[in-house]
Amino acid sequence: EVFAFAPPPVLNYDAALACPFITSVVNNSDIVPRMSLPNLVTLHKLFLKVHHKQEEKGLLASPYALAKDLIKVDDEFIMPYEELSDFYKEIHKNEDVRGEDSLFVPGRVIVLCPIGEEREKGEDKSSKDAVDDFFGVIGNGSMEMLKRVEPYLSLFADHLGASYIAHLKAASKDCESTTV
């Protein structure tokens, strides 16, 4: 049995599903497991959409401002969660998971997620905040949450080993008394 932490998407759909001996662990919004070509194309389209919104609001579009504005501008979302969700649905509606450019994280996948409504409302939850409030979502490499690079400032910090350890401990604390 293999446990892969922060694995990049390296297998096509069928090969990724044919790895029952691999358990891939993805921490929150870690960027590495989401770095497939289709996700980069989607991220590019998202940046163009946000850049257009910045221009409409007369905001200076530096790379840092662009990343920051994906989340908030003066406590107002430049792209509310519902609009971001609709954007992703539109992008993925005709998706072919067996397309030649589509790559996936192998095996069974556990994504560590913060508990609560913070993510649902589009708020960034730093890797250091509320470490006790994490749980795991189990699926495979084609999970919706892996089909996009989430525009959160923690996407790089979530790749760090210390963040994986803290979030794994938090997510597993409820499982300690349970035998499988």
Tab-separated table of C-alpha atoms in Angstrom:
chain	number	residue	atom	x	y	z
A	1	GLU	CA	0.000	0.000	0.000
A	2	VAL	CA	1.255	3.486	-0.927
A	3	PHE	CA	0.396	6.830	0.665
A	4	ALA	CA	1.162	9.793	-1.592
A	5	PHE	CA	1.147	13.268	-0.086
A	6	ALA	CA	0.641	16.220	-2.456
A	7	PRO	CA	0.970	14.107	-5.608
A	8	PRO	CA	0.807	15.912	-8.925
A	9	PRO	CA	-1.781	14.742	-11.463
A	10	VAL	CA	0.290	12.315	-13.544
A	11	LEU	CA	-2.086	9.582	-14.762
A	12	ASN	CA	-4.907	9.495	-17.274
A	13	TYR	CA	-8.394	8.821	-15.925
A	14	ASP	CA	-8.423	5.038	-16.336
A	15	ALA	CA	-4.908	4.567	-14.945
A	16	ALA	CA	-5.667	6.817	-11.952
A	17	LEU	CA	-8.714	4.699	-11.077
A	18	ALA	CA	-6.753	1.463	-11.552
A	19	CYS	CA	-4.538	2.154	-8.518
A	20	PRO	CA	-6.479	0.803	-5.501
A	21	PHE	CA	-3.175	0.372	-3.647
A	22	ILE	CA	-2.512	4.148	-3.671
A	23	THR	CA	-4.085	6.607	-1.257
A	24	SER	CA	-3.345	10.186	-2.301
A	25	VAL	CA	-3.688	12.897	0.322
A	26	VAL	CA	-4.368	16.488	-0.767
A	27	ASN	CA	-4.234	19.256	1.822
A	28	ASN	CA	-6.928	21.897	1.505
A	29	SER	CA	-6.127	24.114	-1.515
A	30	ASP	CA	-2.605	22.729	-2.188
A	31	ILE	CA	-1.655	23.843	-5.685
A	32	VAL	CA	0.521	20.865	-6.707
A	33	PRO	CA	-2.227	18.193	-7.000
A	34	ARG	CA	-4.190	20.650	-9.162
A	35	MET	CA	-1.440	21.481	-11.666
A	36	SER	CA	-2.851	19.792	-14.760
A	37	LEU	CA	-2.988	21.471	-18.151
A	38	PRO	CA	-6.812	21.781	-18.111
A	39	ASN	CA	-6.655	23.368	-14.643
A	40	LEU	CA	-4.016	25.852	-15.828
A	41	VAL	CA	-6.202	26.762	-18.819
A	42	THR	CA	-9.159	27.241	-16.446
A	43	LEU	CA	-7.000	29.374	-14.124
A	44	HIS	CA	-5.932	31.503	-17.092
A	45	LYS	CA	-9.582	32.059	-18.060
A	46	LEU	CA	-10.387	32.941	-14.457
A	47	PHE	CA	-7.528	35.471	-14.339
A	48	LEU	CA	-8.796	37.068	-17.557
A	49	LYS	CA	-12.311	37.313	-16.116
A	50	VAL	CA	-11.028	38.870	-12.876
A	51	HIS	CA	-8.728	41.221	-14.815
A	52	HIS	CA	-11.745	42.403	-16.804
A	53	LYS	CA	-13.668	42.975	-13.554
A	54	GLN	CA	-10.705	44.920	-12.153
A	55	GLU	CA	-10.648	47.151	-15.205
A	56	GLU	CA	-14.406	47.746	-14.871
A	57	LYS	CA	-13.847	48.869	-11.269
A	58	GLY	CA	-10.778	50.935	-12.171
A	59	LEU	CA	-8.411	48.823	-10.083
A	60	LEU	CA	-4.691	48.567	-10.742
A	61	ALA	CA	-3.985	45.080	-12.084
A	62	SER	CA	-0.625	43.993	-10.671
A	63	PRO	CA	-0.050	40.229	-10.316
A	64	TYR	CA	-0.387	40.502	-6.515
A	65	ALA	CA	-3.537	42.593	-6.802
A	66	LEU	CA	-4.976	40.062	-9.239
A	67	ALA	CA	-4.416	37.174	-6.813
A	68	LYS	CA	-5.685	39.201	-3.876
A	69	ASP	CA	-8.728	40.463	-5.788
A	70	LEU	CA	-9.801	36.897	-6.543
A	71	ILE	CA	-10.728	36.806	-2.902
A	72	LYS	CA	-11.759	40.298	-1.745
A	73	VAL	CA	-11.503	43.995	-2.468
A	74	ASP	CA	-12.277	46.139	0.549
A	75	ASP	CA	-14.475	43.426	2.110
A	76	GLU	CA	-16.453	43.076	-1.108
A	77	PHE	CA	-15.902	40.019	-3.278
A	78	ILE	CA	-14.806	40.951	-6.784
A	79	MET	CA	-16.301	37.620	-7.825
A	80	PRO	CA	-18.888	36.287	-5.356
A	81	TYR	CA	-18.844	32.569	-4.584
A	82	GLU	CA	-21.966	31.930	-6.656
A	83	GLU	CA	-20.418	33.589	-9.710
A	84	LEU	CA	-17.175	31.650	-9.233
A	85	SER	CA	-19.149	28.415	-8.877
A	86	ASP	CA	-21.117	29.182	-12.067
A	87	PHE	CA	-17.839	29.958	-13.865
A	88	TYR	CA	-16.444	26.508	-12.969
A	89	LYS	CA	-19.701	24.739	-13.928
A	90	GLU	CA	-19.649	26.426	-17.330
A	91	ILE	CA	-15.988	25.537	-17.904
A	92	HIS	CA	-16.518	21.865	-16.990
A	93	LYS	CA	-19.954	21.214	-18.510
A	94	ASN	CA	-18.591	19.542	-21.671
A	95	GLU	CA	-15.522	18.052	-20.045
A	96	ASP	CA	-14.082	14.797	-21.354
A	97	VAL	CA	-12.249	13.117	-18.458
A	98	ARG	CA	-10.600	10.798	-20.979
A	99	GLY	CA	-9.232	13.677	-23.067
A	100	GLU	CA	-5.569	13.433	-23.953
A	101	ASP	CA	-4.610	16.467	-21.840
A	102	SER	CA	-6.514	15.332	-18.753
A	103	LEU	CA	-4.339	14.019	-15.936
A	104	PHE	CA	-5.417	12.947	-12.467
A	105	VAL	CA	-4.079	12.254	-8.996
A	106	PRO	CA	-3.769	8.457	-8.598
A	107	GLY	CA	-5.868	6.035	-6.555
A	108	ARG	CA	-8.230	6.787	-3.719
A	109	VAL	CA	-7.977	10.483	-2.867
A	110	ILE	CA	-8.516	12.131	0.500
A	111	VAL	CA	-8.839	15.921	0.400
A	112	LEU	CA	-8.409	17.626	3.776
A	113	CYS	CA	-10.965	20.435	4.063
A	114	PRO	CA	-11.797	23.025	6.711
A	115	ILE	CA	-15.077	22.539	8.536
A	116	GLY	CA	-17.533	25.402	8.431
A	117	GLU	CA	-18.930	27.909	6.024
A	118	GLU	CA	-15.729	29.868	5.435
A	119	ARG	CA	-14.914	28.105	2.154
A	120	GLU	CA	-18.517	28.166	1.030
A	121	LYS	CA	-18.499	31.932	1.372
A	122	GLY	CA	-15.165	32.223	-0.450
A	123	GLU	CA	-13.160	33.253	2.598
A	124	ASP	CA	-9.524	32.201	2.750
A	125	LYS	CA	-8.774	29.932	5.668
A	126	SER	CA	-5.057	30.171	6.359
A	127	SER	CA	-3.198	26.977	7.157
A	128	LYS	CA	-2.586	28.327	10.672
A	129	ASP	CA	-6.224	29.196	11.413
A	130	ALA	CA	-8.617	26.800	13.131
A	131	VAL	CA	-6.387	23.760	12.718
A	132	ASP	CA	-8.801	21.754	14.865
A	133	ASP	CA	-11.566	22.120	12.297
A	134	PHE	CA	-10.623	19.833	9.392
A	135	PHE	CA	-12.142	16.688	7.889
A	136	GLY	CA	-11.398	14.443	4.922
A	137	VAL	CA	-13.430	14.128	1.730
A	138	ILE	CA	-12.836	10.766	0.056
A	139	GLY	CA	-13.124	10.213	-3.680
A	140	ASN	CA	-10.867	9.833	-6.690
A	141	GLY	CA	-8.739	12.106	-8.858
A	142	SER	CA	-11.756	13.314	-10.821
A	143	MET	CA	-13.327	15.031	-7.776
A	144	GLU	CA	-14.764	18.467	-8.584
A	145	MET	CA	-12.562	20.092	-5.934
A	146	LEU	CA	-9.442	18.948	-7.834
A	147	LYS	CA	-10.612	20.319	-11.189
A	148	ARG	CA	-9.589	23.850	-10.352
A	149	VAL	CA	-6.851	25.836	-8.730
A	150	GLU	CA	-8.673	27.444	-5.844
A	151	PRO	CA	-7.917	31.179	-5.631
A	152	TYR	CA	-6.879	31.212	-1.991
A	153	LEU	CA	-3.710	32.729	-0.604
A	154	SER	CA	-3.040	29.466	1.270
A	155	LEU	CA	-2.568	27.419	-1.902
A	156	PHE	CA	1.241	27.501	-1.487
A	157	ALA	CA	1.319	27.217	2.321
A	158	ASP	CA	-1.007	24.208	2.104
A	159	HIS	CA	1.762	22.367	0.215
A	160	LEU	CA	4.165	22.569	3.177
A	161	GLY	CA	4.807	19.443	5.225
A	162	ALA	CA	3.966	21.151	8.518
A	163	SER	CA	0.555	22.111	7.143
A	164	TYR	CA	-0.122	18.532	6.003
A	165	ILE	CA	0.849	17.190	9.438
A	166	ALA	CA	-1.320	19.691	11.329
A	167	HIS	CA	-4.370	19.152	9.112
A	168	LEU	CA	-3.992	15.347	9.111
A	169	LYS	CA	-3.875	15.371	12.905
A	170	ALA	CA	-6.932	17.614	13.058
A	171	ALA	CA	-8.887	15.507	10.563
A	172	SER	CA	-7.959	12.224	12.232
A	173	LYS	CA	-8.693	13.240	15.830
A	174	ASP	CA	-12.315	12.063	15.515
A	175	CYS	CA	-11.145	8.728	14.076
A	176	GLU	CA	-8.760	7.824	16.918
A	177	SER	CA	-11.383	5.936	18.870
A	178	THR	CA	-12.864	4.282	15.796
A	179	THR	CA	-11.512	1.000	14.463
A	180	VAL	CA	-11.827	0.223	10.802
